PDB file of C-alpha atoms in Angstrom:
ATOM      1  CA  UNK V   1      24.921  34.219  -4.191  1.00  0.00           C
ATOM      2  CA  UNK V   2      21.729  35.724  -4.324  1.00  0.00           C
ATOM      3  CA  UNK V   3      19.295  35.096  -1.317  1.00  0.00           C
ATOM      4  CA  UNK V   4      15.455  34.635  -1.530  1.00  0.00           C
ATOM      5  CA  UNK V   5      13.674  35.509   1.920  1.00  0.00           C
ATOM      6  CA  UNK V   6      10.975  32.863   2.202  1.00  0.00           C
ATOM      7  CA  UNK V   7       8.598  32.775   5.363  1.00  0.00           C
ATOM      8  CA  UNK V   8       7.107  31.509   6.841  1.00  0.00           C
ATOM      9  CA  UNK V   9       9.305  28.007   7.157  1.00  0.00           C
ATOM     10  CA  UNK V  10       5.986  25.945   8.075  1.00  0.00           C
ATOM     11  CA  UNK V  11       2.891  26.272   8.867  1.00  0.00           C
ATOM     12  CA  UNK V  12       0.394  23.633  10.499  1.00  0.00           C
ATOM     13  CA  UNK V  13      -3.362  24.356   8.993  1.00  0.00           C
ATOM     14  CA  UNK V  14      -6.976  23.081   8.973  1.00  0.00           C
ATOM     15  CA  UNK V  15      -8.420  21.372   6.125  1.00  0.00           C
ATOM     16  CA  UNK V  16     -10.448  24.248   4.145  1.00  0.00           C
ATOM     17  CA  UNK V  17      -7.935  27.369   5.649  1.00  0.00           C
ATOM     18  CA  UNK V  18      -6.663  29.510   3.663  1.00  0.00           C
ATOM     19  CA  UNK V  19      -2.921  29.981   3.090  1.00  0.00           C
ATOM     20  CA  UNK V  20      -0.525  32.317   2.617  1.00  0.00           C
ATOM     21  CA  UNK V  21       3.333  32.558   1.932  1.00  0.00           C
ATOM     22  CA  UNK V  22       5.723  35.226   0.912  1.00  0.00           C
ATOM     23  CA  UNK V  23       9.158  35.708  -0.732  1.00  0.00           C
ATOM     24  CA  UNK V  24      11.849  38.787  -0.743  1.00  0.00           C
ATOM     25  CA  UNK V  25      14.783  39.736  -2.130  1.00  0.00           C
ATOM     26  CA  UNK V  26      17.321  42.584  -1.804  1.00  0.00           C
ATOM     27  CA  UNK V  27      17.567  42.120  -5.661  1.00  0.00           C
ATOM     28  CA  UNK V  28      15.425  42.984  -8.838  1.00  0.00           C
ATOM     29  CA  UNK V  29      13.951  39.856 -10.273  1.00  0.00           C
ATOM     30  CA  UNK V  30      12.979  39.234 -13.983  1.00  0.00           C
ATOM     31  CA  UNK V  31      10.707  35.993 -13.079  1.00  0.00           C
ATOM     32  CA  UNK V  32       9.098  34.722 -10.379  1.00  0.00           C
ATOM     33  CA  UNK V  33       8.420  30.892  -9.963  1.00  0.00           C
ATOM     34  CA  UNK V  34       6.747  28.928  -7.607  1.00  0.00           C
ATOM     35  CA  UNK V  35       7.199  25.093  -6.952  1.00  0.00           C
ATOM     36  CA  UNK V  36       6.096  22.475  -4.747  1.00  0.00           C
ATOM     37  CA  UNK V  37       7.957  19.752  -3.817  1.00  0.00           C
ATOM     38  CA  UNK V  38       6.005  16.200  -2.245  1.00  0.00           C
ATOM     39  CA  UNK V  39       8.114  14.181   0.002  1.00  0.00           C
ATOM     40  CA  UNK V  40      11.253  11.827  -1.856  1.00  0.00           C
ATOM     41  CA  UNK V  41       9.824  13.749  -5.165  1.00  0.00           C
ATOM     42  CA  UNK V  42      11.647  16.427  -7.357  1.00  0.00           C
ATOM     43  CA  UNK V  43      10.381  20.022  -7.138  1.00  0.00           C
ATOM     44  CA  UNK V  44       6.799  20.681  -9.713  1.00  0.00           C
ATOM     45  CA  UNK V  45       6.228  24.155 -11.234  1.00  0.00           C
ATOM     46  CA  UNK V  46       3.199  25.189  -9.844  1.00  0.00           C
ATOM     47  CA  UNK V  47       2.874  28.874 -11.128  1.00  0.00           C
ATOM     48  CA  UNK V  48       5.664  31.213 -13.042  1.00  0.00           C
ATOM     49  CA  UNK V  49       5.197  35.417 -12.737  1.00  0.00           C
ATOM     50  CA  UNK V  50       6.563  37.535 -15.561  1.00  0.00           C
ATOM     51  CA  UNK V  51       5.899  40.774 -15.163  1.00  0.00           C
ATOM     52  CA  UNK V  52       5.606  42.946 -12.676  1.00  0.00           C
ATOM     53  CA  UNK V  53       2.168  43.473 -10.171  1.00  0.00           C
ATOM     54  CA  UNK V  54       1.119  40.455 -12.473  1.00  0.00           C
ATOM     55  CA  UNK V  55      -1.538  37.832 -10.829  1.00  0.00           C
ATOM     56  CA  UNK V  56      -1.900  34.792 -11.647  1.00  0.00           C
ATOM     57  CA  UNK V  57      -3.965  31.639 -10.989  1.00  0.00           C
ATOM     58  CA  UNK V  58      -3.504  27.923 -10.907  1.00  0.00           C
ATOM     59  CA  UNK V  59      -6.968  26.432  -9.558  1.00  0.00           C
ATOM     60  CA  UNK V  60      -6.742  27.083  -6.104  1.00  0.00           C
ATOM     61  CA  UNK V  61      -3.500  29.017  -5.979  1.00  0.00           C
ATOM     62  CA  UNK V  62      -3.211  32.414  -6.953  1.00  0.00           C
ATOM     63  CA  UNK V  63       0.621  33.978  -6.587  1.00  0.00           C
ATOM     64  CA  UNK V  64       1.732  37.454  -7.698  1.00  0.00           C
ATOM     65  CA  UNK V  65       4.619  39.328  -8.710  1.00  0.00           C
ATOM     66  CA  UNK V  66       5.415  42.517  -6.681  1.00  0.00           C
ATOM     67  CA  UNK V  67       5.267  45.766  -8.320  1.00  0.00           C
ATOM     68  CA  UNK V  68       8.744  46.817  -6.770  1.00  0.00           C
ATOM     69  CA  UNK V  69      10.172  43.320  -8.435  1.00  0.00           C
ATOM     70  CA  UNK V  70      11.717  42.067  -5.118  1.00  0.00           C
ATOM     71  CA  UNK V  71       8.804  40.252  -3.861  1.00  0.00           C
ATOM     72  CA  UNK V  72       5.899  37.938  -4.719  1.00  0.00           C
ATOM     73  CA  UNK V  73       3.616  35.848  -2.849  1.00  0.00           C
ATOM     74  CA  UNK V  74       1.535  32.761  -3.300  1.00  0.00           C
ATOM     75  CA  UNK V  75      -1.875  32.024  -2.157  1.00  0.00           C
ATOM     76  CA  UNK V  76      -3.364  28.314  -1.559  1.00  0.00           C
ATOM     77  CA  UNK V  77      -7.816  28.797  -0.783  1.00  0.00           C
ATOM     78  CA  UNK V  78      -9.565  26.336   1.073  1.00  0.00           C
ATOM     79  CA  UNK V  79      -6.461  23.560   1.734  1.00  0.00           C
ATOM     80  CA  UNK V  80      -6.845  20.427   1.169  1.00  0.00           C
ATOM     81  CA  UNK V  81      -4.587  17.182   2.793  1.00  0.00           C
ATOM     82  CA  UNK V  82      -2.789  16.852  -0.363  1.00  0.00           C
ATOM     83  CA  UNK V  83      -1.388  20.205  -0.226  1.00  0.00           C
ATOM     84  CA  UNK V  84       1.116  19.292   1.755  1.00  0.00           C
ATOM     85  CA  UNK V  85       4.748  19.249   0.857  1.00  0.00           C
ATOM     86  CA  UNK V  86       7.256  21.542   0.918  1.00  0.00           C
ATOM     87  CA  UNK V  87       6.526  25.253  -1.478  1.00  0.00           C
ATOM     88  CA  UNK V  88       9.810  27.153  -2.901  1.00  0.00           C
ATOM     89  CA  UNK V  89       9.801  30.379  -4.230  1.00  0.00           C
ATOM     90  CA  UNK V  90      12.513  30.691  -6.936  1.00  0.00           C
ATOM     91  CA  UNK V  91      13.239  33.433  -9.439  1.00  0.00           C
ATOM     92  CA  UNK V  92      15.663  34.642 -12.157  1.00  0.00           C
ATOM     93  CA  UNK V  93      17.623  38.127 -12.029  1.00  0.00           C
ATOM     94  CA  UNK V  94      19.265  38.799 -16.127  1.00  0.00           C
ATOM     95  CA  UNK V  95      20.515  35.750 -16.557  1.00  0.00           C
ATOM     96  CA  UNK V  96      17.734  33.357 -17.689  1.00  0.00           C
ATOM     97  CA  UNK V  97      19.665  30.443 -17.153  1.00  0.00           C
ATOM     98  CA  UNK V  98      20.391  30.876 -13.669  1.00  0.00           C
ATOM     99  CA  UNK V  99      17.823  30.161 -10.885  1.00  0.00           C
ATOM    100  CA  UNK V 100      17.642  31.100  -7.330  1.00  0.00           C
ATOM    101  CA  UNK V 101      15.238  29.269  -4.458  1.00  0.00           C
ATOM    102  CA  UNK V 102      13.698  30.528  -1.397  1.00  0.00           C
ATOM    103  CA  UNK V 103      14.449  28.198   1.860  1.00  0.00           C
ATOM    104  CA  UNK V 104      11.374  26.571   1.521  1.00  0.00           C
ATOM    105  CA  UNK V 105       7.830  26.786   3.462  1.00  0.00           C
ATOM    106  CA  UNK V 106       6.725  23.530   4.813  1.00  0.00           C
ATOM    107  CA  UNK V 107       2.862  22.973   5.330  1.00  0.00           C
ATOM    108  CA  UNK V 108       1.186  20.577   6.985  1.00  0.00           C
ATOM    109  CA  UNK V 109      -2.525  20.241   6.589  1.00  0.00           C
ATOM    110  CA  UNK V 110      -4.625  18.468   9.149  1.00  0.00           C
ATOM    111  CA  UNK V 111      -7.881  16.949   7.797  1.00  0.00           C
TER     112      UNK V 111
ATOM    113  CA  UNK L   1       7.231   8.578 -20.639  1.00  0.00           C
ATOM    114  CA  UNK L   2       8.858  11.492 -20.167  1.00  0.00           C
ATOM    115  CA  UNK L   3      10.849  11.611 -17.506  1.00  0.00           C
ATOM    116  CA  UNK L   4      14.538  12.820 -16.098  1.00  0.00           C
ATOM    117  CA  UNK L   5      16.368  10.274 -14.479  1.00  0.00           C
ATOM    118  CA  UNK L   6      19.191   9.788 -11.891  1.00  0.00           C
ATOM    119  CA  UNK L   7      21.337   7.435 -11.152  1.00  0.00           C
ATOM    120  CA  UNK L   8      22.100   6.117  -8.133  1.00  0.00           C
ATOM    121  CA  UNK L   9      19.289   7.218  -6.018  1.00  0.00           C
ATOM    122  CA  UNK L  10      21.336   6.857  -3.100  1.00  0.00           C
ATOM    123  CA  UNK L  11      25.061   6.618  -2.411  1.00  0.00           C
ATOM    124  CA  UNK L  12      27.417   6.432   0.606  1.00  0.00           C
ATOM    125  CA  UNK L  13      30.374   7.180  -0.448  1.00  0.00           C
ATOM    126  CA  UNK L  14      34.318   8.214   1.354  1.00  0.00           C
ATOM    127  CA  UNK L  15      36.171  11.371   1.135  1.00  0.00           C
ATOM    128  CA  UNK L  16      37.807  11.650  -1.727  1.00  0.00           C
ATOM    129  CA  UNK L  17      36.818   8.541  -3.803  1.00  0.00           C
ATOM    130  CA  UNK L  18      36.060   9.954  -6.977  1.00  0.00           C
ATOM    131  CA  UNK L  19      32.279   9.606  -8.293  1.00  0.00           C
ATOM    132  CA  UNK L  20      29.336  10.421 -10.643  1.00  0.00           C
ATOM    133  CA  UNK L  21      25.761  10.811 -10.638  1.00  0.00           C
ATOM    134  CA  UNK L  22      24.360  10.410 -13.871  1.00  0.00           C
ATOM    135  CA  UNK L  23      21.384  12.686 -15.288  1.00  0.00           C
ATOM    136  CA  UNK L  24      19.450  11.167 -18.445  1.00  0.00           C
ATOM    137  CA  UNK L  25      16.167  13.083 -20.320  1.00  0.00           C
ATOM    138  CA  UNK L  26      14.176  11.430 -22.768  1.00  0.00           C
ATOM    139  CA  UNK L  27      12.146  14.900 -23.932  1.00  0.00           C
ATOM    140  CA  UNK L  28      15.124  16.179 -26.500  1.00  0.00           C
ATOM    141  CA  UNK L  29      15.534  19.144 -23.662  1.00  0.00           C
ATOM    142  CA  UNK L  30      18.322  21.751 -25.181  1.00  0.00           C
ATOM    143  CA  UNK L  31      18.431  23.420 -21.015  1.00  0.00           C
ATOM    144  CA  UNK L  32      19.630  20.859 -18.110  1.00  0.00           C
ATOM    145  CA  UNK L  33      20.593  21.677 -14.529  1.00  0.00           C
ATOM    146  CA  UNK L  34      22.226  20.599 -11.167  1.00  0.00           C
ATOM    147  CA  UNK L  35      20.996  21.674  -8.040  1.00  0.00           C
ATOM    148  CA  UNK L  36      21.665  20.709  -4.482  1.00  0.00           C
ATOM    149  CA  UNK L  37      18.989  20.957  -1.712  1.00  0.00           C
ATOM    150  CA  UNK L  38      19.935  21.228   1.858  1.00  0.00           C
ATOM    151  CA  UNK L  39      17.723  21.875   4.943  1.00  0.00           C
ATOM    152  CA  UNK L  40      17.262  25.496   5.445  1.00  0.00           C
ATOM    153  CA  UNK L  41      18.840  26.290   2.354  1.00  0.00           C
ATOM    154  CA  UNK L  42      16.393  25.354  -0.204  1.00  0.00           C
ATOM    155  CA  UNK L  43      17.704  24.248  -3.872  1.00  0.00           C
ATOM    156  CA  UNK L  44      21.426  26.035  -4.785  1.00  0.00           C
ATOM    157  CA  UNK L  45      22.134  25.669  -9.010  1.00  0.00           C
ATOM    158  CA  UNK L  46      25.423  23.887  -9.055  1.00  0.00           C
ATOM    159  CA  UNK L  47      26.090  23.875 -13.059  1.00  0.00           C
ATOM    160  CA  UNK L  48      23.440  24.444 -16.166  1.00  0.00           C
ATOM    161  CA  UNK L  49      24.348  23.806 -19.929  1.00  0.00           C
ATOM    162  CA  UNK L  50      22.081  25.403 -22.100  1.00  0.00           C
ATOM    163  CA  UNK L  51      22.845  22.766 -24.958  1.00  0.00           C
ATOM    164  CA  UNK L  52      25.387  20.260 -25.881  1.00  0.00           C
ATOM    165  CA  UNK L  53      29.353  21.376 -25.120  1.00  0.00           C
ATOM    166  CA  UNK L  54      28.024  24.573 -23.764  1.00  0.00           C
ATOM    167  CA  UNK L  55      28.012  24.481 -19.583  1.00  0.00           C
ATOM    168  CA  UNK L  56      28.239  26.997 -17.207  1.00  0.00           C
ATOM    169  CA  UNK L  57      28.887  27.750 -13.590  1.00  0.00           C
ATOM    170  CA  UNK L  58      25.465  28.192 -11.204  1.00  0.00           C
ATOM    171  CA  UNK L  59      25.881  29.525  -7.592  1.00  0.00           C
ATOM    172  CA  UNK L  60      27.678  26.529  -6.027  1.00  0.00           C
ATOM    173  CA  UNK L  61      29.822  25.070  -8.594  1.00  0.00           C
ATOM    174  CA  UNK L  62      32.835  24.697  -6.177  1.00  0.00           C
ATOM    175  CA  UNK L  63      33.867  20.501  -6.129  1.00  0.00           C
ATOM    176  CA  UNK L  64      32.238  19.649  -8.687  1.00  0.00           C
ATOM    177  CA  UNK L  65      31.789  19.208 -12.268  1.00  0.00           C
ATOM    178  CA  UNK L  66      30.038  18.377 -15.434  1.00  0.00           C
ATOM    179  CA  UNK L  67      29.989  17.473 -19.236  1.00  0.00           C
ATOM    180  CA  UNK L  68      27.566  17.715 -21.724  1.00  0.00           C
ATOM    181  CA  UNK L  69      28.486  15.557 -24.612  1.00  0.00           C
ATOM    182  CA  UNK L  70      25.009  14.256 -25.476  1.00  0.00           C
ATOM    183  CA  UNK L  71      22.130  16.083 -25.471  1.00  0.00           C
ATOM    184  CA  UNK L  72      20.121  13.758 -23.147  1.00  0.00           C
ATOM    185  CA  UNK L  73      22.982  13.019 -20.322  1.00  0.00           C
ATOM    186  CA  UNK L  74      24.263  15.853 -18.431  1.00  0.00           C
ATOM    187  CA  UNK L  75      26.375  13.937 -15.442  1.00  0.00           C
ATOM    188  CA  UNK L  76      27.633  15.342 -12.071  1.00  0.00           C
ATOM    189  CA  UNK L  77      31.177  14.256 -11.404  1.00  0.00           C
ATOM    190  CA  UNK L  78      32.767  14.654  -7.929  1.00  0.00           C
ATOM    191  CA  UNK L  79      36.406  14.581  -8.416  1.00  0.00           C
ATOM    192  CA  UNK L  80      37.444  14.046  -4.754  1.00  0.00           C
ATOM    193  CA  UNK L  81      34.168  14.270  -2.610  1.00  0.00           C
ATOM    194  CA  UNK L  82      34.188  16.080   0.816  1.00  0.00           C
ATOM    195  CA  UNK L  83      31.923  15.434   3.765  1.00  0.00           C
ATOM    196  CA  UNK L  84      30.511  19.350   2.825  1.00  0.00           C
ATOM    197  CA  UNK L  85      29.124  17.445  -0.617  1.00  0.00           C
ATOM    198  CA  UNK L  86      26.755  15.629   1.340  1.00  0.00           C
ATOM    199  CA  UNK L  87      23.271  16.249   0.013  1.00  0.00           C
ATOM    200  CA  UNK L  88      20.214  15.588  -2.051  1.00  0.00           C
ATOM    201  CA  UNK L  89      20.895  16.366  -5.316  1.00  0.00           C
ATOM    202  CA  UNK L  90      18.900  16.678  -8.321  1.00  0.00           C
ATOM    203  CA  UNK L  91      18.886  17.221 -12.032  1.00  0.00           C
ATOM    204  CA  UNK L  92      16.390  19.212 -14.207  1.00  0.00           C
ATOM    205  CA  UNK L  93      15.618  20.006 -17.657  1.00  0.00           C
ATOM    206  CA  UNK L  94      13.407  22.288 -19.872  1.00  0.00           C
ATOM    207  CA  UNK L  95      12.679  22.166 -23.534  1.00  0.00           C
ATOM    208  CA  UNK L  96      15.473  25.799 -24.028  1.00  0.00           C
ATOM    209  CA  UNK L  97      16.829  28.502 -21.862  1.00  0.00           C
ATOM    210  CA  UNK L  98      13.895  30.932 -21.114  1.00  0.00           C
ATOM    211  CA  UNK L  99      11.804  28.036 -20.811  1.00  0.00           C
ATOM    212  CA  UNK L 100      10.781  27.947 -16.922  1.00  0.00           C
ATOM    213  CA  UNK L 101       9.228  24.860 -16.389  1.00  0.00           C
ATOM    214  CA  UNK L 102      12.138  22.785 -15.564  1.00  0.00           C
ATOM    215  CA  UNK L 103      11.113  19.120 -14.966  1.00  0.00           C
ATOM    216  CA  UNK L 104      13.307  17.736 -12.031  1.00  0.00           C
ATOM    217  CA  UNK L 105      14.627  13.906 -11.213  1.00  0.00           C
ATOM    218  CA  UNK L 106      13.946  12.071  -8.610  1.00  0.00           C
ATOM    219  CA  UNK L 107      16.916  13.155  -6.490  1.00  0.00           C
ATOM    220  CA  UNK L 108      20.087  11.495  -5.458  1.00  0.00           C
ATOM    221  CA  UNK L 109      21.118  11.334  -1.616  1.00  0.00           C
ATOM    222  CA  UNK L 110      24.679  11.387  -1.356  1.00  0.00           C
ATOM    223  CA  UNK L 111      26.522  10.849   2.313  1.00  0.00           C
ATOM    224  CA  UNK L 112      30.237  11.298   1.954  1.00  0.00           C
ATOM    225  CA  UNK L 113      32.292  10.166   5.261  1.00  0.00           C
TER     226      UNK L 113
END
């Protein structure tokens, strides 16, 4: 299947650090969809990309879809403790009823 | 409240006893999904069905497999369950395909022995 390049795996921050993950792909994606997921919880769409070099915000996040449609990263500004969990990048090729996920990136915030 | 839910949350199960997780959606959602999530791996679609009688294969459908016959129960059936099976698995829906915010259960951790 299709794999989603997600780095970094974790990350161990200060309280009021900013944040910053990335995903790749060898493929060309439609969408581009970031989650979080809290620990023993389902994942929680957090922010979905449509188009390509689009930006978008959620609050504090900010993620983007990259103009060459294999890539798109996600901001987090000024981190707070209850940003921690786990964040997956996921996103569609054609087929809008499939979905692929990155690996994950785990972040730990100390206060 | 809207919710998906799974049933059981957790199971320990042997190889090859046959078993289902059932999936239940209270929001009238046309699009539901299987996914397992390993460590390292991240989530893997097992099977979708984009409305009732109509299921397909995701990226990991081998072992297992699925029935839509209502629109708000979309169960995961493990005909003979290998030790490979073992992992947290959840369900998801969203109001119709093309709709990407998929709300997801609360998981089910399966061990197979």
């Amino acid at each position: 299947g299709q794999q989603l390049n997600q780095s970094p795996q974790s990350m161990f921050i200060q309280e009021g650090e900013d944040v910053s993950m990335n995903c790749t792909s060898s493929s060309i994606f439609n969408t581009w969809l970031w989650y979080k997921q809290d620990p023993g919880e389902g994942p929680v769409l957090l922010i979905a990309l449509y188009k390509a070099g689009e930006l978008t915000s959620n609050g504090r996040l900010t993620a983007q879809f990259g103009t060459t449609r294999k890539d798109s990263f996600l901001n987090i500004s000024a981190s707070i403790p209850s940003d921690v969990g786990i964040y997956f990048c996921a996103g569609q090729l054609g087929n809008f009823n499939k979905f692929y996920f990155g690996s994950g990136t785990k972040l730990n915030v100390k206060p | 409240e809207a919710q998906v839910t799974q049933n059981p949350r957790y199971l320990i199960t042997v190889t090859g006893k046959k078993l289902t997780v059932t999936c239940s959606q209270n929001m009238n959602h046309e699009y539901m999904s299987w996914y397992r999530q390993d460590p390292g791996l991240g989530l893997r679609q097992i099977y979708y069905s984009m409305n009732v009688e109509v299921t397909d294969k995701g990226d990991v459908p081998e072992g297992y497999k699925v029935s839509r016959k209502e629109k708000r129960n979309f169960p995961l059936i493990l005909e003979s369950p290998s030790p490979n099976q073992t992992s947290l698995y959840f369900c998801a829906s969203s109001l119709r395909t093309g709709i990407n915010e998929q709300f997801f259960g609360p998981g089910t951790r399966l061990t197979v022995l």
